mmCIF file of C-alpha atoms in Angstrom:
data_model
loop_
_atom_site.group_PDB
_atom_site.id
_atom_site.type_symbol
_atom_site.label_atom_id
_atom_site.label_comp_id
_atom_site.label_asym_id
_atom_site.label_seq_id
_atom_site.Cartn_x
_atom_site.Cartn_y
_atom_site.Cartn_z
ATOM 1 C CA MET A 21 0.407 -0.155 0.353
ATOM 2 C CA VAL A 22 2.714 2.394 0.884
ATOM 3 C CA ALA A 23 4.882 1.741 -2.752
ATOM 4 C CA TYR A 24 1.359 2.586 -3.957
ATOM 5 C CA LEU A 25 0.503 5.595 -2.606
ATOM 6 C CA PHE A 26 4.216 6.745 -3.280
ATOM 7 C CA GLY A 27 3.518 5.890 -7.044
ATOM 8 C CA ASP A 28 0.252 7.930 -6.904
ATOM 9 C CA LEU A 29 1.816 10.964 -5.265
ATOM 10 C CA ALA A 30 4.748 10.573 -7.954
ATOM 11 C CA ILE A 31 1.953 10.518 -10.989
ATOM 12 C CA TYR A 32 0.022 13.622 -9.111
ATOM 13 C CA CYS A 33 2.892 15.784 -9.371
ATOM 14 C CA THR A 34 4.108 14.904 -13.102
ATOM 15 C CA ALA A 35 0.357 15.411 -14.063
ATOM 16 C CA VAL A 36 -0.279 18.696 -12.870
ATOM 17 C CA ALA A 37 3.540 20.052 -13.625
ATOM 18 C CA LYS A 38 3.207 18.513 -16.903
ATOM 19 C CA SER A 39 -0.119 20.123 -17.293
ATOM 20 C CA LEU A 40 0.858 23.706 -16.062
ATOM 21 C CA ARG A 41 3.918 23.393 -17.994
ATOM 22 C CA ASP A 42 1.991 22.685 -21.325
ATOM 23 C CA VAL A 43 -0.390 25.308 -20.871
ATOM 24 C CA SER A 44 1.541 28.143 -19.717
ATOM 25 C CA CYS A 45 4.518 27.264 -22.512
ATOM 26 C CA THR A 46 3.847 29.427 -26.041
ATOM 27 C CA TYR A 47 7.002 28.281 -27.803
ATOM 28 C CA ASN A 48 5.623 27.151 -31.448
ATOM 29 C CA PRO A 49 8.487 26.285 -33.781
ATOM 30 C CA MET A 50 5.880 25.721 -36.092
ATOM 31 C CA SER A 51 3.261 28.808 -35.649
ATOM 32 C CA LYS A 52 4.453 30.579 -38.544
ATOM 33 C CA ASN A 53 4.204 27.482 -41.086
ATOM 34 C CA SER A 54 1.127 26.222 -40.144
ATOM 35 C CA SER A 55 -2.089 27.473 -39.465
ATOM 36 C CA THR A 56 -4.444 24.397 -39.537
ATOM 37 C CA SER A 57 -6.562 22.992 -36.981
ATOM 38 C CA ASN A 58 -4.083 20.296 -36.536
ATOM 39 C CA SER A 59 -1.318 22.076 -35.512
ATOM 40 C CA SER A 60 -1.351 22.459 -31.603
ATOM 41 C CA ILE A 61 -1.210 18.565 -32.172
ATOM 42 C CA THR A 62 1.806 18.010 -34.209
ATOM 43 C CA ASN A 63 3.140 20.882 -32.517
ATOM 44 C CA SER A 64 2.744 19.057 -29.098
ATOM 45 C CA SER A 65 3.959 15.846 -30.445
ATOM 46 C CA THR A 66 7.516 17.569 -31.581
ATOM 47 C CA LEU A 67 8.031 19.645 -28.981
ATOM 48 C CA GLN A 68 11.663 18.869 -27.168
ATOM 49 C CA LEU A 69 12.217 19.296 -23.438
ATOM 50 C CA SER A 70 15.422 21.086 -24.363
ATOM 51 C CA ASP A 71 13.472 23.590 -26.611
ATOM 52 C CA PRO A 72 12.714 27.017 -24.945
ATOM 53 C CA CYS A 73 9.093 27.659 -22.916
ATOM 54 C CA TRP A 74 8.903 30.982 -24.027
ATOM 55 C CA ASP A 75 10.324 32.985 -27.193
ATOM 56 C CA GLY A 76 13.630 35.194 -26.067
ATOM 57 C CA THR A 77 13.745 33.315 -22.808
ATOM 58 C CA PRO A 78 16.664 30.770 -22.039
ATOM 59 C CA LEU A 79 14.396 28.811 -19.873
ATOM 60 C CA THR A 80 13.438 25.349 -21.212
ATOM 61 C CA ARG A 81 10.618 23.624 -21.334
ATOM 62 C CA SER A 82 12.299 21.077 -18.815
ATOM 63 C CA ASP A 83 13.433 23.827 -16.485
ATOM 64 C CA ALA A 84 9.634 25.031 -16.715
ATOM 65 C CA TYR A 85 8.278 21.761 -15.816
ATOM 66 C CA ARG A 86 10.375 21.164 -12.701
ATOM 67 C CA MET A 87 9.970 24.675 -11.963
ATOM 68 C CA TYR A 88 6.405 23.504 -11.503
ATOM 69 C CA VAL A 89 6.958 20.372 -9.616
ATOM 70 C CA ALA A 90 8.744 22.790 -7.069
ATOM 71 C CA VAL A 91 6.127 25.260 -6.840
ATOM 72 C CA PHE A 92 3.273 22.501 -6.481
ATOM 73 C CA LEU A 93 5.289 20.742 -3.509
ATOM 74 C CA LEU A 94 5.817 24.142 -1.894
ATOM 75 C CA LEU A 95 2.192 24.786 -2.182
ATOM 76 C CA LEU A 96 0.383 21.455 -1.767
ATOM 77 C CA GLY A 97 3.228 19.793 0.398
ATOM 78 C CA PRO A 98 2.783 21.247 4.139
ATOM 79 C CA PHE A 99 -0.741 20.000 4.148
ATOM 80 C CA ALA A 100 1.048 16.842 4.702
ATOM 81 C CA PHE A 101 2.008 17.871 8.132
ATOM 82 C CA PHE A 102 -1.376 18.421 9.243
ATOM 83 C CA ASN A 103 -4.731 16.274 9.366
ATOM 84 C CA VAL A 104 -7.836 15.829 7.347
ATOM 85 C CA SER A 105 -10.746 14.687 8.935
ATOM 86 C CA LYS A 106 -13.994 15.656 6.752
ATOM 87 C CA THR A 107 -13.584 15.692 2.978
ATOM 88 C CA LYS A 108 -17.132 15.393 2.060
ATOM 89 C CA TYR A 109 -17.225 18.972 0.154
ATOM 90 C CA LEU A 110 -13.706 17.956 -1.408
ATOM 91 C CA GLN A 111 -15.503 14.800 -2.805
ATOM 92 C CA ILE A 112 -17.985 16.552 -4.312
ATOM 93 C CA PHE A 113 -16.079 19.396 -5.872
ATOM 94 C CA THR A 114 -14.309 16.614 -7.226
ATOM 95 C CA THR A 115 -16.655 14.540 -8.543
ATOM 96 C CA ALA A 116 -18.443 17.205 -10.276
ATOM 97 C CA MET A 117 -15.375 18.402 -12.184
ATOM 98 C CA ARG A 118 -14.617 14.474 -13.427
ATOM 99 C CA TRP A 119 -18.265 14.363 -14.502
ATOM 100 C CA THR A 120 -17.818 17.531 -16.221
ATOM 101 C CA ALA A 121 -14.851 16.836 -18.043
ATOM 102 C CA PHE A 122 -15.719 12.992 -19.116
ATOM 103 C CA ILE A 123 -19.008 14.805 -20.655
ATOM 104 C CA THR A 124 -16.679 17.590 -22.188
ATOM 105 C CA MET A 125 -14.136 15.400 -23.745
ATOM 106 C CA VAL A 126 -16.721 12.849 -25.265
ATOM 107 C CA THR A 127 -18.642 15.574 -26.894
ATOM 108 C CA LEU A 128 -15.200 17.510 -28.145
ATOM 109 C CA SER A 129 -14.037 14.224 -29.427
ATOM 110 C CA ILE A 130 -17.201 13.245 -31.110
ATOM 111 C CA MET A 131 -17.829 16.659 -32.723
ATOM 112 C CA ARG A 132 -14.095 16.484 -34.157
ATOM 113 C CA ILE A 133 -15.173 12.569 -35.652
ATOM 114 C CA LEU A 134 -18.077 14.631 -37.227
ATOM 115 C CA ASP A 135 -15.420 17.317 -38.834
ATOM 116 C CA THR A 136 -13.953 16.049 -42.358
ATOM 117 C CA SER A 137 -11.855 18.992 -42.450
ATOM 118 C CA ALA A 138 -9.864 17.758 -39.207
ATOM 119 C CA THR A 139 -7.611 15.190 -39.168
ATOM 120 C CA HIS A 140 -8.686 11.958 -37.499
ATOM 121 C CA GLY A 141 -7.248 8.715 -35.803
ATOM 122 C CA ASN A 142 -6.162 5.823 -37.778
ATOM 123 C CA PRO A 143 -5.741 3.116 -35.073
ATOM 124 C CA PRO A 144 -4.635 -0.323 -36.015
ATOM 125 C CA ILE A 145 -7.226 -3.004 -35.004
ATOM 126 C CA ALA A 146 -4.346 -4.934 -32.545
ATOM 127 C CA ASN A 147 -1.032 -4.128 -31.313
ATOM 128 C CA PHE A 148 0.329 -7.034 -28.901
ATOM 129 C CA SER A 149 3.268 -4.969 -28.230
ATOM 130 C CA THR A 150 1.719 -2.175 -25.976
ATOM 131 C CA ALA A 151 -0.076 -5.289 -23.858
ATOM 132 C CA PRO A 152 2.131 -5.032 -20.610
ATOM 133 C CA THR A 153 1.837 -1.370 -20.758
ATOM 134 C CA VAL A 154 -1.925 -1.683 -20.993
ATOM 135 C CA PHE A 155 -1.930 -3.866 -17.833
ATOM 136 C CA GLY A 156 -0.329 -1.910 -15.524
ATOM 137 C CA VAL A 157 -2.656 1.492 -16.895
ATOM 138 C CA SER A 158 -6.019 -0.706 -16.703
ATOM 139 C CA VAL A 159 -4.670 -2.050 -13.475
ATOM 140 C CA TYR A 160 -4.350 1.542 -12.097
ATOM 141 C CA ALA A 161 -7.024 2.566 -13.524
ATOM 142 C CA PHE A 162 -9.568 0.161 -11.502
ATOM 143 C CA MET A 163 -7.181 0.611 -8.543
ATOM 144 C CA CYS A 164 -10.164 0.919 -5.725
ATOM 145 C CA HIS A 165 -9.710 -2.329 -3.962
ATOM 146 C CA HIS A 166 -8.176 -0.441 -0.628
ATOM 147 C CA SER A 167 -11.489 1.444 -0.220
ATOM 148 C CA ILE A 168 -14.268 -1.672 -0.633
ATOM 149 C CA PRO A 169 -14.111 -2.345 2.649
ATOM 150 C CA SER A 170 -15.096 0.738 3.845
ATOM 151 C CA LEU A 171 -17.842 1.192 1.514
ATOM 152 C CA VAL A 172 -19.206 -2.595 2.232
ATOM 153 C CA SER A 173 -19.047 -1.824 5.783
ATOM 154 C CA PRO A 174 -22.077 0.559 6.180
ATOM 155 C CA ILE A 175 -24.415 -1.523 4.023
ATOM 156 C CA LYS A 176 -26.676 -3.367 6.539
ATOM 157 C CA ASN A 177 -28.288 -5.800 3.616
ATOM 158 C CA LYS A 178 -25.301 -7.367 1.697
ATOM 159 C CA SER A 179 -27.304 -10.108 -0.289
ATOM 160 C CA SER A 180 -27.365 -7.528 -3.337
ATOM 161 C CA VAL A 181 -23.362 -6.194 -2.814
ATOM 162 C CA ALA A 182 -22.107 -8.215 -5.745
ATOM 163 C CA THR A 183 -24.718 -7.401 -8.036
ATOM 164 C CA ILE A 184 -23.950 -3.638 -6.813
ATOM 165 C CA PHE A 185 -20.138 -4.150 -7.178
ATOM 166 C CA ALA A 186 -20.563 -6.122 -10.625
ATOM 167 C CA THR A 187 -23.298 -3.320 -12.292
ATOM 168 C CA ASP A 188 -20.598 -0.928 -11.028
ATOM 169 C CA TYR A 189 -16.935 -2.007 -12.474
ATOM 170 C CA ILE A 190 -19.214 -2.665 -15.966
ATOM 171 C CA LEU A 191 -20.294 0.492 -15.978
ATOM 172 C CA ILE A 192 -16.727 1.705 -15.265
ATOM 173 C CA ALA A 193 -15.436 -0.313 -18.144
ATOM 174 C CA LEU A 194 -18.038 1.281 -20.672
ATOM 175 C CA PHE A 195 -17.435 4.809 -19.611
ATOM 176 C CA TYR A 196 -13.288 3.953 -20.185
ATOM 177 C CA LEU A 197 -14.150 2.497 -23.819
ATOM 178 C CA ILE A 198 -16.021 5.328 -24.827
ATOM 179 C CA LEU A 199 -13.502 7.682 -23.440
ATOM 180 C CA ALA A 200 -11.089 5.641 -25.223
ATOM 181 C CA PHE A 201 -12.757 5.045 -28.505
ATOM 182 C CA THR A 202 -13.741 8.935 -29.004
ATOM 183 C CA GLY A 203 -10.180 9.931 -28.465
ATOM 184 C CA ILE A 204 -8.068 7.408 -30.337
ATOM 185 C CA PHE A 205 -10.364 7.837 -33.611
ATOM 186 C CA ALA A 206 -10.570 11.573 -32.797
ATOM 187 C CA PHE A 207 -7.123 12.555 -32.805
ATOM 188 C CA PRO A 208 -4.147 11.251 -34.717
ATOM 189 C CA VAL A 209 -1.601 11.380 -31.821
ATOM 190 C CA VAL A 210 -2.793 11.320 -28.278
ATOM 191 C CA PRO A 211 -0.626 11.967 -25.534
ATOM 192 C CA ASP A 212 0.458 10.414 -22.646
ATOM 193 C CA LEU A 213 -2.111 12.630 -20.380
ATOM 194 C CA TYR A 214 -4.985 12.479 -22.525
ATOM 195 C CA THR A 215 -6.265 16.132 -21.257
ATOM 196 C CA LEU A 216 -3.097 17.767 -22.925
ATOM 197 C CA VAL A 217 -4.751 16.661 -26.740
ATOM 198 C CA PHE A 218 -7.007 19.744 -25.858
ATOM 199 C CA LYS A 219 -4.624 22.168 -25.174
ATOM 200 C CA PRO A 220 -5.607 25.257 -26.490
ATOM 201 C CA ASP A 221 -4.030 26.337 -30.230
ATOM 202 C CA GLN A 222 -2.445 30.045 -29.614
ATOM 203 C CA GLY A 223 -3.047 31.182 -33.417
ATOM 204 C CA ALA A 224 -6.520 28.864 -34.314
ATOM 205 C CA GLY A 225 -9.113 31.504 -33.432
ATOM 206 C CA SER A 226 -11.581 29.437 -31.698
ATOM 207 C CA SER A 227 -14.413 30.598 -30.276
ATOM 208 C CA LEU A 228 -14.607 31.987 -26.417
ATOM 209 C CA PRO A 229 -16.949 29.036 -25.030
ATOM 210 C CA MET A 230 -14.386 26.117 -27.462
ATOM 211 C CA GLU A 231 -11.263 27.995 -25.559
ATOM 212 C CA ILE A 232 -13.123 27.728 -22.193
ATOM 213 C CA ALA A 233 -13.459 24.074 -22.561
ATOM 214 C CA ASP A 234 -10.221 23.628 -23.962
ATOM 215 C CA TYR A 235 -8.060 25.440 -20.914
ATOM 216 C CA PHE A 236 -10.680 23.857 -18.409
ATOM 217 C CA LEU A 237 -9.623 20.202 -19.842
ATOM 218 C CA ALA A 238 -5.930 20.894 -20.295
ATOM 219 C CA LEU A 239 -5.803 22.345 -16.421
ATOM 220 C CA PHE A 240 -8.295 19.466 -15.274
ATOM 221 C CA PRO A 241 -5.385 17.213 -13.612
ATOM 222 C CA VAL A 242 -4.710 20.784 -11.798
ATOM 223 C CA PHE A 243 -8.175 21.027 -10.256
ATOM 224 C CA THR A 244 -8.705 17.444 -8.877
ATOM 225 C CA LEU A 245 -5.149 16.018 -8.148
ATOM 226 C CA SER A 246 -4.525 18.948 -6.374
ATOM 227 C CA THR A 247 -7.659 18.403 -4.042
ATOM 228 C CA ASN A 248 -6.200 15.262 -3.665
ATOM 229 C CA PHE A 249 -2.550 15.427 -3.260
ATOM 230 C CA PRO A 250 -2.719 16.382 0.830
ATOM 231 C CA ILE A 251 -5.070 13.582 1.117
ATOM 232 C CA ILE A 252 -3.095 10.880 -0.390
ATOM 233 C CA ALA A 253 -0.069 12.360 1.507
ATOM 234 C CA ILE A 254 -1.594 12.409 5.125
ATOM 235 C CA THR A 255 -2.430 8.940 4.355
ATOM 236 C CA LEU A 256 0.883 7.672 3.518
ATOM 237 C CA LYS A 257 2.236 9.527 5.982
ATOM 238 C CA LYS A 258 0.205 7.503 8.473
ATOM 239 C CA ASN A 259 0.764 4.122 7.066
ATOM 240 C CA LEU A 260 4.727 5.013 7.334
ATOM 241 C CA GLU A 261 4.480 6.187 11.250
ATOM 242 C CA THR A 262 2.417 3.055 11.685
ATOM 243 C CA ILE A 263 4.711 0.493 10.204
ATOM 244 C CA ILE A 264 8.040 2.448 11.352
ATOM 245 C CA THR A 265 7.275 2.756 14.487
ATOM 246 C CA ASN A 266 6.037 -0.747 15.041
ATOM 247 C CA ILE A 267 9.934 -1.165 14.342
ATOM 248 C CA PRO A 268 11.739 -1.953 17.797
ATOM 249 C CA TYR A 269 14.545 0.754 17.114
ATOM 250 C CA PHE A 270 12.142 3.849 15.863
ATOM 251 C CA SER A 271 9.529 2.781 18.587
ATOM 252 C CA THR A 272 10.842 5.873 20.635
ATOM 253 C CA MET A 273 11.042 8.233 18.339
ATOM 254 C CA SER A 274 9.808 11.584 19.971
ATOM 255 C CA PRO A 275 6.703 13.034 18.791
ATOM 256 C CA MET A 276 8.307 16.062 17.354
ATOM 257 C CA SER A 277 10.307 13.905 15.152
ATOM 258 C CA ARG A 278 7.242 11.860 13.875
ATOM 259 C CA LYS A 279 5.861 15.068 12.848
ATOM 260 C CA LEU A 280 8.672 16.250 10.895
ATOM 261 C CA VAL A 281 10.320 13.363 9.286
ATOM 262 C CA PHE A 282 7.235 10.955 8.190
ATOM 263 C CA PRO A 283 5.304 14.012 6.481
ATOM 264 C CA LEU A 284 8.938 15.278 4.710
ATOM 265 C CA VAL A 285 9.508 11.459 3.427
ATOM 266 C CA ALA A 286 5.807 11.044 2.381
ATOM 267 C CA ILE A 287 6.132 14.383 -0.303
ATOM 268 C CA VAL A 288 9.797 14.579 -0.729
ATOM 269 C CA ILE A 289 10.385 11.304 -2.164
ATOM 270 C CA PRO A 290 7.272 11.626 -4.953
ATOM 271 C CA ALA A 291 8.666 14.715 -6.071
ATOM 272 C CA LEU A 292 12.124 13.705 -6.478
ATOM 273 C CA VAL A 293 10.645 10.833 -8.640
ATOM 274 C CA ALA A 294 8.523 13.516 -10.724
ATOM 275 C CA LEU A 295 11.734 15.623 -11.212
ATOM 276 C CA GLY A 296 13.867 12.640 -12.497
ATOM 277 C CA THR A 297 11.155 12.048 -15.288
ATOM 278 C CA GLU A 298 8.219 13.092 -16.837
ATOM 279 C CA ASP A 299 7.042 10.133 -18.830
ATOM 280 C CA LEU A 300 3.431 9.849 -17.245
ATOM 281 C CA GLY A 301 2.975 6.072 -19.169
ATOM 282 C CA ILE A 302 6.295 4.718 -17.333
ATOM 283 C CA LEU A 303 5.053 5.930 -13.882
ATOM 284 C CA VAL A 304 1.285 4.653 -14.235
ATOM 285 C CA THR A 305 2.857 1.102 -15.398
ATOM 286 C CA ILE A 306 5.262 0.783 -12.522
ATOM 287 C CA THR A 307 2.483 2.097 -10.140
ATOM 288 C CA GLY A 308 -0.487 -0.104 -11.510
ATOM 289 C CA ALA A 309 1.794 -3.406 -12.505
ATOM 290 C CA TYR A 310 3.890 -3.743 -9.109
ATOM 291 C CA ALA A 311 1.915 -1.843 -6.603
ATOM 292 C CA GLY A 312 -1.390 -2.031 -7.899
ATOM 293 C CA ALA A 313 -1.204 -5.775 -8.666
ATOM 294 C CA GLY A 314 -0.113 -6.434 -5.144
ATOM 295 C CA ILE A 315 -3.221 -4.754 -3.659
ATOM 296 C CA GLN A 316 -5.927 -5.688 -6.715
ATOM 297 C CA TYR A 317 -4.558 -9.361 -6.950
ATOM 298 C CA VAL A 318 -2.140 -10.968 -4.553
ATOM 299 C CA ILE A 319 -3.569 -9.550 -1.225
ATOM 300 C CA PRO A 320 -7.239 -10.284 -1.850
ATOM 301 C CA CYS A 321 -6.310 -14.054 -2.723
ATOM 302 C CA CYS A 322 -4.316 -14.383 0.217
ATOM 303 C CA LEU A 323 -7.106 -12.888 2.023
ATOM 304 C CA VAL A 324 -9.404 -15.468 0.808
ATOM 305 C CA PHE A 325 -7.255 -18.186 0.830
ATOM 306 C CA LEU A 326 -6.688 -17.793 4.921
ATOM 307 C CA ALA A 327 -10.097 -16.931 5.312
ATOM 308 C CA ARG A 328 -11.444 -20.089 4.107
ATOM 309 C CA LYS A 329 -8.492 -21.993 5.760
ATOM 310 C CA ARG A 330 -9.443 -20.699 9.093
ATOM 311 C CA LEU A 331 -13.447 -21.371 7.940
ATOM 312 C CA ASN A 332 -12.780 -25.241 7.467
ATOM 313 C CA LYS A 333 -10.705 -25.517 10.372
ATOM 314 C CA LEU A 334 -13.580 -24.061 12.434
ATOM 315 C CA GLU A 335 -16.004 -26.526 10.442
ATOM 316 C CA THR A 336 -13.595 -29.782 11.815
ATOM 317 C CA ASP A 337 -13.377 -28.577 15.094
ATOM 318 C CA LEU A 338 -17.396 -27.992 15.247
ATOM 319 C CA ASN A 339 -18.322 -30.900 13.342
ATOM 320 C CA MET A 340 -20.389 -29.141 10.901
ATOM 321 C CA THR A 341 -20.830 -27.209 7.939
ATOM 322 C CA LEU A 342 -21.205 -23.798 8.096
ATOM 323 C CA HIS A 343 -23.173 -22.166 5.341
ATOM 324 C CA ASN A 344 -22.310 -18.630 4.046
ATOM 325 C CA PRO A 345 -25.514 -16.990 2.166
ATOM 326 C CA LEU A 346 -22.946 -14.529 0.944
ATOM 327 C CA ALA A 347 -20.348 -17.106 -0.725
ATOM 328 C CA SER A 348 -18.810 -15.908 -3.866
ATOM 329 C CA ALA A 349 -19.932 -17.823 -6.681
ATOM 330 C CA PHE A 350 -15.843 -18.140 -7.503
ATOM 331 C CA LYS A 351 -15.313 -20.408 -4.105
ATOM 332 C CA HIS A 352 -13.892 -22.854 -5.674
ATOM 333 C CA SER A 353 -9.669 -22.887 -4.960
ATOM 334 C CA GLY A 354 -8.584 -22.924 -8.359
ATOM 335 C CA PHE A 355 -10.172 -19.603 -8.728
ATOM 336 C CA VAL A 356 -7.340 -18.147 -6.550
ATOM 337 C CA ILE A 357 -4.710 -20.191 -8.608
ATOM 338 C CA LEU A 358 -6.018 -18.635 -11.647
ATOM 339 C CA VAL A 359 -5.993 -14.717 -10.105
ATOM 340 C CA LEU A 360 -2.620 -15.491 -8.573
ATOM 341 C CA SER A 361 -1.081 -17.109 -12.201
ATOM 342 C CA TRP A 362 -2.566 -14.391 -14.133
ATOM 343 C CA SER A 363 -0.797 -11.732 -11.677
ATOM 344 C CA VAL A 364 2.896 -13.330 -12.343
ATOM 345 C CA LEU A 365 2.235 -13.552 -15.964
ATOM 346 C CA ALA A 366 1.321 -10.425 -16.426
ATOM 347 C CA VAL A 367 3.672 -8.647 -14.068
ATOM 348 C CA GLY A 368 6.340 -11.290 -15.722
ATOM 349 C CA LEU A 369 5.624 -9.432 -19.584
ATOM 350 C CA VAL A 370 5.981 -5.799 -17.565
ATOM 351 C CA THR A 371 9.117 -6.645 -16.496
ATOM 352 C CA ALA A 372 10.376 -8.261 -19.633
ATOM 353 C CA ASN A 373 9.096 -5.138 -21.320
ATOM 354 C CA PHE A 374 11.022 -2.745 -19.406
ATOM 355 C CA ILE A 375 13.955 -4.944 -20.040
ATOM 356 C CA ILE A 376 13.587 -5.268 -23.276
ATOM 357 C CA LYS A 377 13.142 -1.663 -23.839
ATOM 358 C CA ALA A 378 16.331 -0.907 -21.812
ATOM 359 C CA VAL A 379 18.552 -3.305 -23.799
ATOM 360 C CA LYS A 380 17.755 -1.404 -26.997
#
């Protein structure tokens, strides 16, 4: 869980800094030679980290990115030293922003698909070389298993829990598919941070409502991730404190040391990772494939195996069969082995993919 939260915070730092950099940097090497509606997409894909951020300044895009990481850390990092007890309004705000962004992205993508004058995407039917990356990203996208117990506990009648969660995951998958398919067919090039494909083109002369929508989507990660960053940082701080102070050598740490050390560790390490790379694809793949797979596959399988083992022992001691009305339809032990085998295979493919890329 700690590894996953570290990866989560590193992704947040990177996504926010990258969004701010790409929106604020105005240098465009092709602005004089291109006036088409697709110039913003082409230019974003051809810009290099060594290119200047603004005309006439020595500050490069890489420098601007690191500057925004530092600003993000200085503004939101101090919240890790406090505690957050009520997040109701933050969650409502984040949910409203996500729904607005989702509807806007799908609408603008469909409008672009219907526009015959725009250049559209022409993706291949299948590209198996990206399968390892898809696994890590998919695990990260569906990664909410650590929150399920707190959602299930308040439900009094748990007989319909399986149906509710099955319906929930199917709807989530449909939303992801709609967002993905409209994006890959609407745009010829899709960046690793999808919202940046809507970055306003400085010389396009778009209408005011369209510019507002473009700026909102390009800065969408800044709004939502900035509200979540302090909450996750505080959660990571508490997890680190619980784990480390249980070690006898560190159990005598003073309260002041705990208040200073653990928040600093929780925010500085992700910031250093973000300063080291702005490749969101790699960060999401590593976080999802390794930490995410452990939370989503390995830990649930271990919990199920140990719970069933304890139940079998209890049945033997009582010399009776205990009936569970909420038993899973996948109660055969073969499913546990199948899920574990799948996770090992997928993590192995991701690791092999990293090694092959490194060798090349």
